[in-house]
Amino acid sequence: MTDGPFAAATGNWPITVGVDGRTYLRRALGAGGRALPTRAEVESVLALSTYDMPPWNSASDGFRNHLEGWRGVNLHNRVHVWVGGHMATGASPNDPVFWLHHAYVDKLWAEWQRRHPGSGYLPAAGTPDVVALHETMRPWHDMSPADLLDHTPHYTFDG
Ligand code: CU1
């Protein structure tokens, strides 16, 4: 960034994980091609009533993949690409927008849960190479998706 509060010249936002040796925050707003998701697109993903389904990978047609961005509407991944720079790489946590974006993805998950109380995390059990509802997750190995379905002991959202 060459201007603003995160500009390299101010020295107030050091990059902790670089990808190309440059030590300042980089963005390329809108250069990635696809526009940011619209409200209608967000609503279309929130309307999906099934969290996930076979084949339990990036080809699955459920809420998870449309939210994460592996198919269809693509809410999460395309924001990374739209911001560009560090956000389009594995060093994306360097950008403060990363944290705002992921907080909003968490909010969408909570909203999906509220709208679909009869649905839930899938797979429930017994799916090779996919974390089932009560299986522990890497890297912690002491929490399962079931342990985290209720976020309210940890945080809540206004509005
Ligand atoms: Cu992300």
Coordinates of N, CA, C and O and ligand atoms in Angstrom, one line a residue:
M1 N 0.9 -1.2 0.0 CA 0.0 0.0 0.0 C 0.9 1.2 0.0 O 1.8 1.3 0.8
T2 N 0.6 2.2 -0.8 CA 1.4 3.4 -0.9 C 0.8 4.6 -0.2 O 1.4 5.6 -0.1
D3 N -0.5 4.4 0.2 CA -1.1 5.5 1.0 C -2.1 4.9 2.0 O -2.3 3.7 2.0
G4 N -2.6 5.7 2.9 CA -3.5 5.3 3.9 C -2.8 4.8 5.1 O -1.6 4.7 5.2
P5 N -3.6 4.3 6.1 CA -3.1 4.0 7.4 C -2.2 2.7 7.4 O -1.4 2.5 8.3
F6 N -2.3 1.9 6.3 CA -1.4 0.7 6.2 C -0.3 0.9 5.2 O 0.4 -0.1 4.9
A7 N 0.0 2.1 4.8 CA 1.0 2.3 3.8 C 2.4 2.0 4.4 O 2.7 2.1 5.6
A8 N 3.2 1.5 3.5 CA 4.6 1.1 3.9 C 5.3 2.3 4.5 O 6.1 2.1 5.4
A9 N 5.1 3.5 4.0 CA 5.8 4.7 4.4 C 5.6 5.0 5.9 O 6.4 5.6 6.5
T10 N 4.4 4.6 6.4 CA 4.1 4.9 7.8 C 4.8 3.9 8.7 O 5.0 4.2 9.9
G11 N 5.0 2.7 8.2 CA 5.7 1.7 9.0 C 4.8 1.1 10.1 O 5.3 0.5 11.0
N12 N 3.5 1.4 10.0 CA 2.6 0.9 11.1 C 2.0 -0.4 10.9 O 1.3 -0.9 11.7
W13 N 2.3 -1.1 9.7 CA 1.7 -2.3 9.4 C 2.8 -3.3 8.8 O 2.8 -3.6 7.6
P14 N 3.6 -3.8 9.7 CA 4.6 -4.7 9.1 C 4.1 -6.0 8.7 O 3.1 -6.5 9.3
I15 N 4.6 -6.5 7.6 CA 4.2 -7.8 7.1 C 4.9 -8.9 7.9 O 6.2 -8.9 7.9
T16 N 4.2 -9.9 8.4 CA 4.9 -10.9 9.2 C 5.1 -12.2 8.4 O 6.0 -13.0 8.8
V17 N 4.3 -12.4 7.4 CA 4.5 -13.6 6.5 C 4.5 -13.1 5.1 O 3.5 -12.8 4.5
G18 N 5.7 -13.0 4.5 CA 5.8 -12.6 3.2 C 5.7 -13.7 2.1 O 5.7 -14.9 2.5
V19 N 5.4 -13.3 0.9 CA 5.3 -14.3 -0.1 C 6.3 -14.0 -1.3 O 6.6 -14.9 -2.1
D20 N 6.8 -12.8 -1.3 CA 7.7 -12.4 -2.4 C 8.8 -11.5 -2.0 O 9.4 -10.9 -2.9
G21 N 9.1 -11.4 -0.7 CA 10.2 -10.6 -0.2 C 9.8 -9.1 0.0 O 10.5 -8.4 0.7
R22 N 8.7 -8.7 -0.5 CA 8.3 -7.3 -0.3 C 7.7 -7.2 1.2 O 7.0 -8.1 1.6
T23 N 8.0 -6.2 1.8 CA 7.7 -6.1 3.3 C 6.6 -5.2 3.6 O 6.4 -4.7 4.7
Y24 N 5.8 -4.9 2.6 CA 4.6 -4.0 2.8 C 3.3 -4.7 2.3 O 3.4 -5.6 1.4
L25 N 2.2 -4.2 2.8 CA 0.9 -4.8 2.5 C 0.6 -4.5 1.0 O 0.8 -3.3 0.6
R26 N 0.1 -5.5 0.3 CA -0.2 -5.3 -1.1 C -1.7 -5.6 -1.3 O -2.2 -6.5 -0.7
R27 N -2.4 -4.8 -2.1 CA -3.7 -5.0 -2.6 C -3.8 -4.7 -4.1 O -3.0 -3.9 -4.5
A28 N -4.8 -5.2 -4.7 CA -5.1 -4.9 -6.1 C -6.6 -4.9 -6.3 O -7.1 -5.8 -7.0
L29 N -7.2 -4.0 -5.7 CA -8.7 -4.0 -5.6 C -9.4 -4.1 -6.9 O -9.2 -3.3 -7.8
G30 N -10.2 -5.1 -7.1 CA -10.9 -5.3 -8.3 C -10.2 -5.9 -9.5 O -10.8 -6.1 -10.5
A31 N -8.9 -6.1 -9.4 CA -8.1 -6.5 -10.5 C -8.3 -8.0 -10.8 O -7.9 -8.5 -11.9
G32 N -8.9 -8.7 -9.9 CA -9.1 -10.2 -10.1 C -10.1 -10.6 -11.0 O -10.3 -11.8 -11.4
G33 N -10.9 -9.7 -11.5 CA -11.9 -10.0 -12.5 C -13.4 -10.0 -12.0 O -14.1 -9.0 -12.3
R34 N -13.7 -11.0 -11.2 CA -15.1 -11.1 -10.8 C -15.5 -10.0 -9.7 O -14.6 -9.8 -8.8
A35 N -16.6 -9.5 -9.8 CA -17.1 -8.5 -8.8 C -17.3 -9.1 -7.4 O -17.5 -10.3 -7.3
L36 N -17.4 -8.2 -6.4 CA -17.8 -8.7 -5.1 C -19.2 -9.2 -5.1 O -20.0 -8.8 -5.9
P37 N -19.5 -10.2 -4.2 CA -20.8 -10.7 -4.2 C -21.9 -9.7 -3.9 O -21.6 -8.7 -3.1
T38 N -23.0 -9.8 -4.5 CA -24.1 -8.9 -4.3 C -25.0 -9.4 -3.1 O -24.9 -10.6 -2.7
R39 N -25.9 -8.6 -2.6 CA -26.8 -9.0 -1.5 C -27.6 -10.2 -2.0 O -27.9 -11.1 -1.3
A40 N -28.1 -10.1 -3.3 CA -28.9 -11.2 -3.8 C -28.1 -12.5 -3.9 O -28.7 -13.6 -3.6
E41 N -26.9 -12.4 -4.2 CA -26.1 -13.7 -4.2 C -25.9 -14.2 -2.8 O -25.9 -15.4 -2.6
V42 N -25.7 -13.3 -1.8 CA -25.5 -13.8 -0.4 C -26.8 -14.4 0.0 O -26.8 -15.5 0.6
E43 N -28.0 -13.8 -0.3 CA -29.3 -14.4 0.0 C -29.5 -15.8 -0.7 O -30.0 -16.7 -0.1
S44 N -29.0 -15.9 -1.9 CA -29.2 -17.2 -2.6 C -28.4 -18.3 -1.9 O -28.9 -19.5 -1.9
V45 N -27.3 -18.0 -1.4 CA -26.5 -19.0 -0.6 C -27.1 -19.3 0.7 O -27.2 -20.5 1.1
L46 N -27.6 -18.3 1.4 CA -28.2 -18.5 2.7 C -29.5 -19.3 2.5 O -30.0 -20.0 3.5
A47 N -30.1 -19.3 1.4 CA -31.4 -20.0 1.1 C -31.1 -21.5 0.9 O -32.1 -22.3 1.0
L48 N -29.9 -21.9 0.7 CA -29.6 -23.4 0.5 C -29.8 -24.1 1.8 O -29.2 -23.7 2.8
S49 N -30.6 -25.1 1.8 CA -30.9 -25.8 3.1 C -30.0 -27.0 3.5 O -30.1 -27.4 4.6
T50 N -29.2 -27.4 2.5 CA -28.3 -28.5 2.8 C -26.9 -28.0 3.0 O -26.4 -27.3 2.1
Y51 N -26.3 -28.3 4.2 CA -24.9 -27.9 4.4 C -23.9 -28.4 3.5 O -23.1 -27.7 2.9
D52 N -23.9 -29.7 3.3 CA -22.9 -30.4 2.4 C -23.5 -31.7 2.0 O -24.5 -32.2 2.6
M53 N -22.9 -32.4 1.0 CA -23.5 -33.6 0.5 C -22.4 -34.4 -0.3 O -21.3 -33.8 -0.6
P54 N -22.6 -35.6 -0.6 CA -21.6 -36.4 -1.4 C -21.4 -35.6 -2.7 O -22.3 -35.0 -3.2
P55 N -20.2 -35.7 -3.2 CA -19.0 -36.5 -2.8 C -18.2 -35.9 -1.7 O -17.0 -36.3 -1.5
W56 N -18.7 -34.9 -1.0 CA -18.0 -34.3 0.2 C -16.6 -33.7 -0.2 O -15.6 -33.8 0.5
N57 N -16.6 -33.1 -1.3 CA -15.4 -32.4 -1.7 C -15.8 -31.1 -2.4 O -16.9 -30.6 -2.3
S58 N -14.8 -30.5 -3.2 CA -15.1 -29.2 -3.8 C -16.2 -29.2 -4.9 O -16.6 -28.2 -5.3
A59 N -16.6 -30.4 -5.2 CA -17.7 -30.6 -6.2 C -19.1 -30.7 -5.6 O -20.1 -30.6 -6.3
S60 N -19.1 -30.8 -4.3 CA -20.4 -31.0 -3.6 C -21.3 -29.7 -3.8 O -20.8 -28.6 -3.7
D61 N -22.5 -29.9 -4.0 CA -23.5 -28.8 -4.2 C -24.3 -28.5 -2.9 O -25.4 -28.9 -2.8
G62 N -23.6 -27.8 -2.0 CA -24.3 -27.4 -0.8 C -23.9 -26.1 -0.3 O -23.1 -25.4 -0.9
F63 N -24.4 -25.7 0.8 CA -24.1 -24.4 1.4 C -22.6 -24.2 1.6 O -22.1 -23.1 1.2
R64 N -21.9 -25.2 2.1 CA -20.5 -25.1 2.4 C -19.7 -24.6 1.1 O -18.9 -23.6 1.2
N65 N -19.9 -25.3 0.0 CA -19.1 -24.9 -1.1 C -19.5 -23.6 -1.7 O -18.6 -22.9 -2.3
H66 N -20.8 -23.2 -1.7 CA -21.2 -21.9 -2.2 C -20.7 -20.8 -1.3 O -20.3 -19.7 -1.8
L67 N -20.6 -21.1 0.0 CA -20.1 -20.1 0.9 C -18.6 -20.0 0.8 O -18.0 -18.9 0.6
E68 N -17.9 -21.1 0.8 CA -16.4 -21.1 0.7 C -15.9 -20.6 -0.6 O -14.9 -20.0 -0.7
G69 N -16.7 -21.0 -1.7 CA -16.3 -20.5 -3.0 C -15.8 -21.5 -3.9 O -15.2 -21.2 -5.0
W70 N -15.9 -22.8 -3.6 CA -15.4 -23.8 -4.5 C -16.3 -24.1 -5.7 O -15.9 -24.8 -6.6
R71 N -17.5 -23.6 -5.6 CA -18.4 -23.7 -6.8 C -19.5 -22.7 -6.7 O -19.7 -22.1 -5.6
G72 N -20.1 -22.4 -7.8 CA -21.3 -21.6 -7.9 C -21.1 -20.1 -7.5 O -20.2 -19.5 -8.0
V73 N -21.9 -19.7 -6.6 CA -21.9 -18.3 -6.2 C -20.6 -17.8 -5.7 O -20.1 -16.7 -6.1
N74 N -19.9 -18.6 -4.9 CA -18.6 -18.3 -4.4 C -18.5 -17.0 -3.6 O -18.2 -15.9 -4.1
L75 N -18.9 -17.1 -2.3 CA -18.9 -15.9 -1.5 C -17.5 -15.6 -0.9 O -17.0 -14.5 -1.0
H76 N -16.8 -16.6 -0.3 CA -15.6 -16.3 0.4 C -14.4 -16.2 -0.5 O -13.7 -15.2 -0.4
N77 N -14.1 -17.1 -1.4 CA -12.9 -17.0 -2.2 C -12.8 -15.8 -3.1 O -11.8 -15.2 -3.3
R78 N -14.0 -15.4 -3.7 CA -13.9 -14.3 -4.6 C -13.6 -13.0 -3.9 O -13.1 -12.1 -4.6
V79 N -13.9 -12.9 -2.6 CA -13.5 -11.6 -1.9 C -12.0 -11.6 -1.8 O -11.4 -10.5 -1.9
H80 N -11.4 -12.7 -1.5 CA -9.9 -12.8 -1.4 C -9.4 -12.3 -2.8 O -8.4 -11.5 -2.8
V81 N -9.9 -12.9 -3.8 CA -9.4 -12.5 -5.2 C -9.7 -11.1 -5.5 O -8.8 -10.4 -6.1
W82 N -10.8 -10.6 -5.1 CA -11.2 -9.2 -5.5 C -10.2 -8.2 -4.8 O -9.8 -7.2 -5.4
V83 N -9.9 -8.4 -3.5 CA -9.0 -7.6 -2.8 C -7.6 -7.7 -3.4 O -6.9 -6.7 -3.6
G84 N -7.2 -8.9 -3.7 CA -5.9 -9.2 -4.4 C -4.7 -9.0 -3.5 O -4.9 -8.8 -2.2
G85 N -3.6 -8.9 -4.0 CA -2.3 -8.7 -3.3 C -2.2 -9.9 -2.2 O -2.4 -11.0 -2.6
H86 N -1.9 -9.5 -1.0 CA -1.8 -10.5 0.0 C -3.0 -11.4 0.2 O -2.9 -12.5 0.5
M87 N -4.2 -10.7 0.1 CA -5.4 -11.5 0.2 C -5.6 -12.6 -0.8 O -6.4 -13.5 -0.5
A88 N -4.9 -12.5 -1.9 CA -5.0 -13.6 -2.9 C -4.0 -14.7 -2.7 O -3.9 -15.5 -3.5
T89 N -3.3 -14.7 -1.6 CA -2.3 -15.6 -1.3 C -2.5 -16.3 0.1 O -3.3 -15.9 0.8
G90 N -1.6 -17.2 0.4 CA -1.6 -17.9 1.7 C -1.2 -16.9 2.8 O -1.3 -17.3 4.0
A91 N -0.7 -15.8 2.4 CA -0.3 -14.8 3.4 C -1.4 -13.8 3.7 O -1.2 -12.7 4.3
S92 N -2.6 -14.1 3.4 CA -3.7 -13.2 3.5 C -4.0 -12.7 4.9 O -4.5 -11.5 5.0
P93 N -3.7 -13.4 6.0 CA -3.9 -12.8 7.3 C -3.1 -11.6 7.6 O -3.3 -10.9 8.6
N94 N -2.1 -11.2 6.7 CA -1.4 -10.0 6.9 C -2.3 -8.8 6.7 O -2.0 -7.7 7.2
D95 N -3.4 -8.9 5.9 CA -4.3 -7.8 5.6 C -5.4 -7.7 6.6 O -6.1 -8.7 6.9
P96 N -5.6 -6.5 7.2 CA -6.7 -6.4 8.2 C -8.0 -6.8 7.6 O -8.9 -7.2 8.3
V97 N -8.2 -6.6 6.3 CA -9.4 -7.0 5.6 C -9.7 -8.5 5.8 O -10.9 -8.9 5.9
F98 N -8.7 -9.3 5.9 CA -8.8 -10.7 6.1 C -9.7 -11.0 7.3 O -10.6 -11.8 7.3
W99 N -9.4 -10.3 8.4 CA -10.1 -10.5 9.7 C -11.6 -10.1 9.6 O -12.5 -10.7 10.1
L100 N -11.8 -8.9 8.9 CA -13.2 -8.5 8.7 C -13.9 -9.4 7.9 O -15.1 -9.8 8.1
H101 N -13.3 -9.9 6.8 CA -13.9 -10.8 5.9 C -14.3 -12.1 6.6 O -15.4 -12.6 6.5
H102 N -13.4 -12.7 7.4 CA -13.7 -13.9 8.0 C -14.7 -13.8 9.1 O -15.5 -14.7 9.4
A103 N -14.7 -12.6 9.8 CA -15.8 -12.4 10.8 C -17.1 -12.4 10.1 O -18.1 -12.9 10.6
Y104 N -17.2 -11.8 8.9 CA -18.4 -11.8 8.1 C -18.8 -13.2 7.6 O -20.0 -13.6 7.7
V105 N -17.8 -14.0 7.2 CA -18.1 -15.4 6.9 C -18.7 -16.2 8.1 O -19.7 -16.9 8.0
D106 N -18.1 -15.9 9.3 CA -18.7 -16.5 10.5 C -20.1 -16.0 10.7 O -20.9 -16.8 11.2
K107 N -20.4 -14.8 10.5 CA -21.7 -14.3 10.6 C -22.7 -15.0 9.6 O -23.8 -15.3 10.0
L108 N -22.2 -15.2 8.4 CA -23.1 -15.9 7.5 C -23.4 -17.3 7.9 O -24.5 -17.8 7.7
W109 N -22.4 -18.0 8.5 CA -22.6 -19.3 9.0 C -23.7 -19.3 10.1 O -24.6 -20.1 10.2
A110 N -23.5 -18.3 11.0 CA -24.5 -18.2 12.1 C -25.9 -17.9 11.6 O -26.9 -18.4 12.1
E111 N -26.0 -17.0 10.6 CA -27.3 -16.7 10.0 C -27.9 -17.9 9.3 O -29.1 -18.2 9.3
W112 N -27.0 -18.7 8.6 CA -27.5 -19.9 7.9 C -28.1 -20.9 9.0 O -29.1 -21.5 8.8
Q113 N -27.4 -21.0 10.1 CA -27.9 -21.9 11.2 C -29.2 -21.4 11.7 O -30.1 -22.2 12.0
R114 N -29.4 -20.1 11.8 CA -30.6 -19.5 12.3 C -31.8 -19.8 11.4 O -32.9 -20.1 11.8
R115 N -31.5 -19.7 10.1 CA -32.5 -19.9 9.1 C -32.9 -21.3 8.8 O -34.0 -21.6 8.3
H116 N -32.0 -22.2 9.2 CA -32.2 -23.6 8.9 C -32.1 -24.5 10.1 O -31.1 -25.3 10.2
P117 N -32.9 -24.3 11.1 CA -32.7 -25.0 12.4 C -32.8 -26.5 12.2 O -32.3 -27.3 13.1
G118 N -33.5 -27.0 11.2 CA -33.6 -28.4 11.0 C -32.4 -29.0 10.2 O -32.4 -30.2 10.1
S119 N -31.6 -28.2 9.7 CA -30.4 -28.6 9.0 C -29.2 -28.6 10.0 O -29.3 -28.1 11.1
G120 N -28.1 -29.0 9.5 CA -26.9 -28.9 10.4 C -25.7 -29.4 9.6 O -25.7 -29.7 8.4
Y121 N -24.6 -29.4 10.4 CA -23.3 -29.8 9.8 C -23.4 -31.2 9.3 O -23.9 -32.1 10.0
L122 N -22.8 -31.5 8.2 CA -22.7 -32.8 7.6 C -21.3 -33.0 7.0 O -20.7 -32.0 6.6
P123 N -20.8 -34.2 7.0 CA -21.4 -35.5 7.3 C -21.6 -35.7 8.8 O -20.7 -35.3 9.6
A124 N -22.6 -36.5 9.1 CA -22.8 -36.8 10.5 C -21.8 -37.9 11.0 O -21.4 -37.8 12.2
A125 N -21.4 -38.8 10.1 CA -20.5 -39.8 10.6 C -20.0 -40.6 9.4 O -20.6 -40.6 8.3
G126 N -18.9 -41.3 9.6 CA -18.5 -42.4 8.7 C -18.2 -42.0 7.3 O -18.5 -42.7 6.3
T127 N -17.4 -40.9 7.1 CA -17.1 -40.5 5.7 C -15.6 -40.4 5.6 O -15.0 -39.5 6.2
P128 N -14.9 -41.3 4.9 CA -13.4 -41.2 4.8 C -12.9 -39.9 4.3 O -13.5 -39.3 3.4
D129 N -11.9 -39.4 5.0 CA -11.2 -38.2 4.6 C -12.0 -36.9 4.8 O -11.6 -35.8 4.3
V130 N -13.1 -37.0 5.5 CA -13.9 -35.8 5.8 C -14.2 -35.8 7.3 O -14.5 -36.8 7.8
V131 N -14.0 -34.6 7.9 CA -14.3 -34.6 9.3 C -15.8 -34.6 9.6 O -16.6 -33.8 9.1
A132 N -16.2 -35.7 10.3 CA -17.6 -35.9 10.6 C -18.0 -35.1 11.9 O -17.1 -34.6 12.5
L133 N -19.3 -35.0 12.1 CA -19.8 -34.2 13.2 C -19.1 -34.3 14.5 O -18.8 -33.3 15.2
H134 N -18.7 -35.5 14.9 CA -18.1 -35.8 16.2 C -16.7 -36.2 16.2 O -16.1 -36.6 17.2
E135 N -16.0 -36.0 15.0 CA -14.6 -36.3 14.9 C -13.8 -35.1 15.2 O -14.2 -33.9 14.9
T136 N -12.6 -35.2 15.8 CA -11.8 -34.1 16.1 C -11.1 -33.6 14.9 O -10.9 -34.3 13.9
M137 N -10.8 -32.3 15.0 CA -10.3 -31.6 13.8 C -8.8 -31.2 14.0 O -8.4 -30.9 15.1
R138 N -8.0 -31.3 12.9 CA -6.7 -30.8 13.0 C -6.7 -29.3 13.0 O -7.6 -28.7 12.4
P139 N -5.7 -28.6 13.6 CA -4.6 -29.2 14.3 C -4.8 -29.4 15.8 O -3.9 -29.8 16.5
W140 N -6.0 -29.1 16.3 CA -6.2 -29.2 17.7 C -6.4 -30.6 18.2 O -6.0 -30.9 19.3
H141 N -7.2 -31.4 17.5 CA -7.5 -32.8 17.9 C -8.2 -32.9 19.3 O -8.2 -33.9 19.9
D142 N -8.8 -31.8 19.7 CA -9.6 -31.8 21.0 C -10.9 -31.2 20.8 O -11.7 -31.0 21.7
M143 N -11.2 -30.8 19.5 CA -12.5 -30.2 19.2 C -13.1 -30.8 18.0 O -12.4 -31.1 17.0
S144 N -14.4 -31.0 18.0 CA -15.1 -31.5 16.8 C -16.0 -30.4 16.3 O -16.3 -29.5 17.0
P145 N -16.5 -30.6 15.1 CA -17.5 -29.6 14.6 C -18.7 -29.5 15.6 O -19.2 -28.4 15.8
A146 N -19.1 -30.6 16.2 CA -20.2 -30.5 17.1 C -19.9 -29.6 18.3 O -20.8 -29.0 18.8
D147 N -18.7 -29.6 18.7 CA -18.3 -28.7 19.8 C -18.4 -27.2 19.5 O -18.4 -26.4 20.4
L148 N -18.4 -26.9 18.2 CA -18.4 -25.5 17.8 C -19.6 -25.0 17.1 O -19.7 -23.9 16.6
L149 N -20.7 -25.9 17.1 CA -21.9 -25.4 16.4 C -22.5 -24.2 17.1 O -23.1 -23.4 16.4
D150 N -22.4 -24.2 18.4 CA -23.0 -23.0 19.1 C -21.9 -22.0 19.4 O -21.0 -22.3 20.3
H151 N -21.8 -21.0 18.6 CA -20.7 -20.0 18.8 C -21.0 -19.0 19.9 O -20.1 -18.3 20.4
T152 N -22.3 -19.0 20.4 CA -22.7 -17.9 21.4 C -21.9 -17.9 22.7 O -21.8 -16.8 23.3
P153 N -21.3 -19.0 23.2 CA -20.5 -18.8 24.4 C -19.2 -18.1 24.1 O -18.5 -17.6 25.0
H154 N -18.8 -18.0 22.8 CA -17.5 -17.3 22.5 C -17.7 -15.9 21.9 O -16.9 -15.1 22.1
Y155 N -18.8 -15.7 21.1 CA -19.0 -14.4 20.5 C -20.4 -14.4 20.0 O -21.1 -15.4 19.8
T156 N -20.9 -13.2 19.9 CA -22.3 -12.9 19.3 C -22.2 -11.8 18.2 O -21.2 -11.1 18.2
F157 N -23.2 -11.7 17.4 CA -23.2 -10.7 16.4 C -24.3 -9.7 16.7 O -25.4 -10.1 17.1
D158 N -24.1 -8.4 16.5 CA -25.1 -7.4 16.6 C -25.9 -7.4 15.3 O -25.3 -7.5 14.2
G159 N -27.2 -7.2 15.4 CA -28.0 -7.0 14.1 C -28.0 -8.2 13.4 O -27.9 -8.6 12.4
Ligands
CU1_1 CU -10.5 -16.5 3.7

